[in-house]
mmCIF file with all atom_site columns, C-alpha atoms in Angstrom:
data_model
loop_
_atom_site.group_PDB
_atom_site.id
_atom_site.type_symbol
_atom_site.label_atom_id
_atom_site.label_alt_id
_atom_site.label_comp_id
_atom_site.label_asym_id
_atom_site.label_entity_id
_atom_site.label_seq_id
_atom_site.pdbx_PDB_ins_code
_atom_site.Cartn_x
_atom_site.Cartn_y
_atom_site.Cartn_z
_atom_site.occupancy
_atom_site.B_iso_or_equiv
_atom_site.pdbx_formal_charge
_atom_site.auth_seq_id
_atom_site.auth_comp_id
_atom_site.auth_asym_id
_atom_site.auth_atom_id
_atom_site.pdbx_PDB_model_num
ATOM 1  C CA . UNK A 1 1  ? -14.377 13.056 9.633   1.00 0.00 ? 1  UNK A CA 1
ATOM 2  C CA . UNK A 1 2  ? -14.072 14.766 6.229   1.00 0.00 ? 2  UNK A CA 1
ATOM 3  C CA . UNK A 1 3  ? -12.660 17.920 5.287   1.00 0.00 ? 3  UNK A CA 1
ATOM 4  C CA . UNK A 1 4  ? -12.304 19.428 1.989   1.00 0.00 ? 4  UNK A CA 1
ATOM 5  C CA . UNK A 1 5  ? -9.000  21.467 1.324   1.00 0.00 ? 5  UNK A CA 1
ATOM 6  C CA . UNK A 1 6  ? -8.636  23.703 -1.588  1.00 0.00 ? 6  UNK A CA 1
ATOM 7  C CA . UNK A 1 7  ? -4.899  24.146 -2.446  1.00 0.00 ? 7  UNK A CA 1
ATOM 8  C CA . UNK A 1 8  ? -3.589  26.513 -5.588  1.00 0.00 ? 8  UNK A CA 1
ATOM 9  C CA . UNK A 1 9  ? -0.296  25.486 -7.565  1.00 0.00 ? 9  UNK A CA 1
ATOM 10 C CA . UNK A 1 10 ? 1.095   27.578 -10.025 1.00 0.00 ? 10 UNK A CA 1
ATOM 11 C CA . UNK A 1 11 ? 2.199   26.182 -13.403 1.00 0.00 ? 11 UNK A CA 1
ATOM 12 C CA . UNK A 1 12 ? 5.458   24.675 -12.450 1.00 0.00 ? 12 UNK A CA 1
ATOM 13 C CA . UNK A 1 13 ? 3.873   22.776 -9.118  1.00 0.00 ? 13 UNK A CA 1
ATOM 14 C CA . UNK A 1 14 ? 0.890   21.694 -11.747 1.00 0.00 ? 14 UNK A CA 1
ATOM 15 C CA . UNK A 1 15 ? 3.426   20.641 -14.233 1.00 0.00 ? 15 UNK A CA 1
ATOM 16 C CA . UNK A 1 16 ? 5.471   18.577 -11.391 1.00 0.00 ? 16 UNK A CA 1
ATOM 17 C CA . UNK A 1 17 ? 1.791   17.505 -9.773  1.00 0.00 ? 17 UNK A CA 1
ATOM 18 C CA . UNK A 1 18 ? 1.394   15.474 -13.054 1.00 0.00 ? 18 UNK A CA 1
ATOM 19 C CA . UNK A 1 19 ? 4.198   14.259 -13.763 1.00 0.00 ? 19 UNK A CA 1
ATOM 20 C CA . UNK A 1 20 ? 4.292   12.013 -10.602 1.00 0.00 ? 20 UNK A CA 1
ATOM 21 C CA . UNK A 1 21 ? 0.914   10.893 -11.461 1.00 0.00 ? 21 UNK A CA 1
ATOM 22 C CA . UNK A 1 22 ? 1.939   10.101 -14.674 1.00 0.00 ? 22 UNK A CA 1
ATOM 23 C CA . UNK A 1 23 ? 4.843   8.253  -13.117 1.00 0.00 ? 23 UNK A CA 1
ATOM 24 C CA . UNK A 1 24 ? 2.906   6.376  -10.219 1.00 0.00 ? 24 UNK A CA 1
ATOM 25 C CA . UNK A 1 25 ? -0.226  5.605  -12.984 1.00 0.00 ? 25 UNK A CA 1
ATOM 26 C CA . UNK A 1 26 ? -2.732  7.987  -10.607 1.00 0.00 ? 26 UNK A CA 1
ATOM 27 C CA . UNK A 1 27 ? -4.609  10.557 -11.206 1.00 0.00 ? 27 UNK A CA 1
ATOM 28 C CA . UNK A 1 28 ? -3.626  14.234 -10.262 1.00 0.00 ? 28 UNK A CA 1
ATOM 29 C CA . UNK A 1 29 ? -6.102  14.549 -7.601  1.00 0.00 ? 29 UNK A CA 1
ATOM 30 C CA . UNK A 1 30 ? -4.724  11.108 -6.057  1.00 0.00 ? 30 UNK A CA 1
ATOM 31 C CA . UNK A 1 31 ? -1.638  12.581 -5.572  1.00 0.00 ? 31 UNK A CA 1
ATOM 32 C CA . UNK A 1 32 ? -2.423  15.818 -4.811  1.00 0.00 ? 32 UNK A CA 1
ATOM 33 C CA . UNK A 1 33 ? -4.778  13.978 -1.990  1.00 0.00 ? 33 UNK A CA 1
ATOM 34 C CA . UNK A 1 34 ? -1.807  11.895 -0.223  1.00 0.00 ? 34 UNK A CA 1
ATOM 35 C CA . UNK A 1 35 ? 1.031   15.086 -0.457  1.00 0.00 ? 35 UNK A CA 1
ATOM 36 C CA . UNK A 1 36 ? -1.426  17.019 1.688   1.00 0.00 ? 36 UNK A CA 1
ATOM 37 C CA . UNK A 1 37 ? -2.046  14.165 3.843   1.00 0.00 ? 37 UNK A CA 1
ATOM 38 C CA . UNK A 1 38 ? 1.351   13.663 4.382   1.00 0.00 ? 38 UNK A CA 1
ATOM 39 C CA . UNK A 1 39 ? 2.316   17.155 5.008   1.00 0.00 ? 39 UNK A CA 1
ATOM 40 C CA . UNK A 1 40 ? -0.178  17.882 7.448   1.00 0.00 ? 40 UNK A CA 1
ATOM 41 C CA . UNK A 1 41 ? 1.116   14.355 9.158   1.00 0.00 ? 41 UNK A CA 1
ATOM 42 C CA . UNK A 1 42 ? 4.564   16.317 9.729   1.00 0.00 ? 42 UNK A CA 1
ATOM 43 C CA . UNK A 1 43 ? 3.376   19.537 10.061  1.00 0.00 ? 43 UNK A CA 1
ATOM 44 C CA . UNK A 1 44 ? 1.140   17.858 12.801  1.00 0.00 ? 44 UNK A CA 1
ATOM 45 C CA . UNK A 1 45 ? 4.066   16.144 14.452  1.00 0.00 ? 45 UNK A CA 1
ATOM 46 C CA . UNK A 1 46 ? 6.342   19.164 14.361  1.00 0.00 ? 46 UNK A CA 1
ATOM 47 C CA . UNK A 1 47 ? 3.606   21.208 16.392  1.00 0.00 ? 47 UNK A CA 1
ATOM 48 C CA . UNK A 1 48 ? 3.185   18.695 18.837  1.00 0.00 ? 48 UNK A CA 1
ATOM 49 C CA . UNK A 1 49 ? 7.403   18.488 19.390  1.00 0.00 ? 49 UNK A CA 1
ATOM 50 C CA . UNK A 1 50 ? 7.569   22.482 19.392  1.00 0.00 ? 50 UNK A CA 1
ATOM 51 C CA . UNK A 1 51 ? 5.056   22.086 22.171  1.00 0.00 ? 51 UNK A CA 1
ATOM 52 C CA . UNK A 1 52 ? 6.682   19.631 24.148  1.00 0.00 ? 52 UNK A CA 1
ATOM 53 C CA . UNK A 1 53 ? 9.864   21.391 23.800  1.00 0.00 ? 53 UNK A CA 1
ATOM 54 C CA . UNK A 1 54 ? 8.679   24.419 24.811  1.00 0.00 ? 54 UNK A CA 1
ATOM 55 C CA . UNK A 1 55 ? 6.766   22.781 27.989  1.00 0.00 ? 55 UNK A CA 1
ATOM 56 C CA . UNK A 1 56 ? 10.158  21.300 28.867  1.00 0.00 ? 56 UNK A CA 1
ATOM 57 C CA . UNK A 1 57 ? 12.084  24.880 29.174  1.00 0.00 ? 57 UNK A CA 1
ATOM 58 C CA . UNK A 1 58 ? 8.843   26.491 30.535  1.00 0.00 ? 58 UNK A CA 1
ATOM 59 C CA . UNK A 1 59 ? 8.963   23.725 33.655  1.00 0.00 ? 59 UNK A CA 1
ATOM 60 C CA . UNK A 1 60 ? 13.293  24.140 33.677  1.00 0.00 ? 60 UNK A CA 1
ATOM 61 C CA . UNK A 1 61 ? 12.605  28.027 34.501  1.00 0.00 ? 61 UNK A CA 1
ATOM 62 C CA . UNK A 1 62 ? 9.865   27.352 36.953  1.00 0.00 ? 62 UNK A CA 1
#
């Protein structure tokens, strides 16, 4: 499944956006492409532990 993101950097997250392309030899939208991948990854995980966490004190006070 596809979803198209729209993100907005301001000039000094644009500036840093292209110098790692530059560095890595991609273009910005590469880059920008596998950051948001990877924070949604560990945003994804974090949710999922915050949930289990809480499950585990919600079934202690039970």
């Amino acid at each position: 499944m596809k979803t198209k993101v729209t993100v907005t950097l301001n000039d000094y997250e644009m500036k840093k956006l292209k110098l790692v392309a530059e560095m890595y030899g991609k273009n910005v939208s590469a880059i920008a492409k596998l950051g948001v991948q990877l924070y949604l990854d560990r945003f994804i995980d974090f949710v999922l532990e915050e949930l289990e966490e809480e499950k585990e004190r919600s079934s202690i006070v039970h």
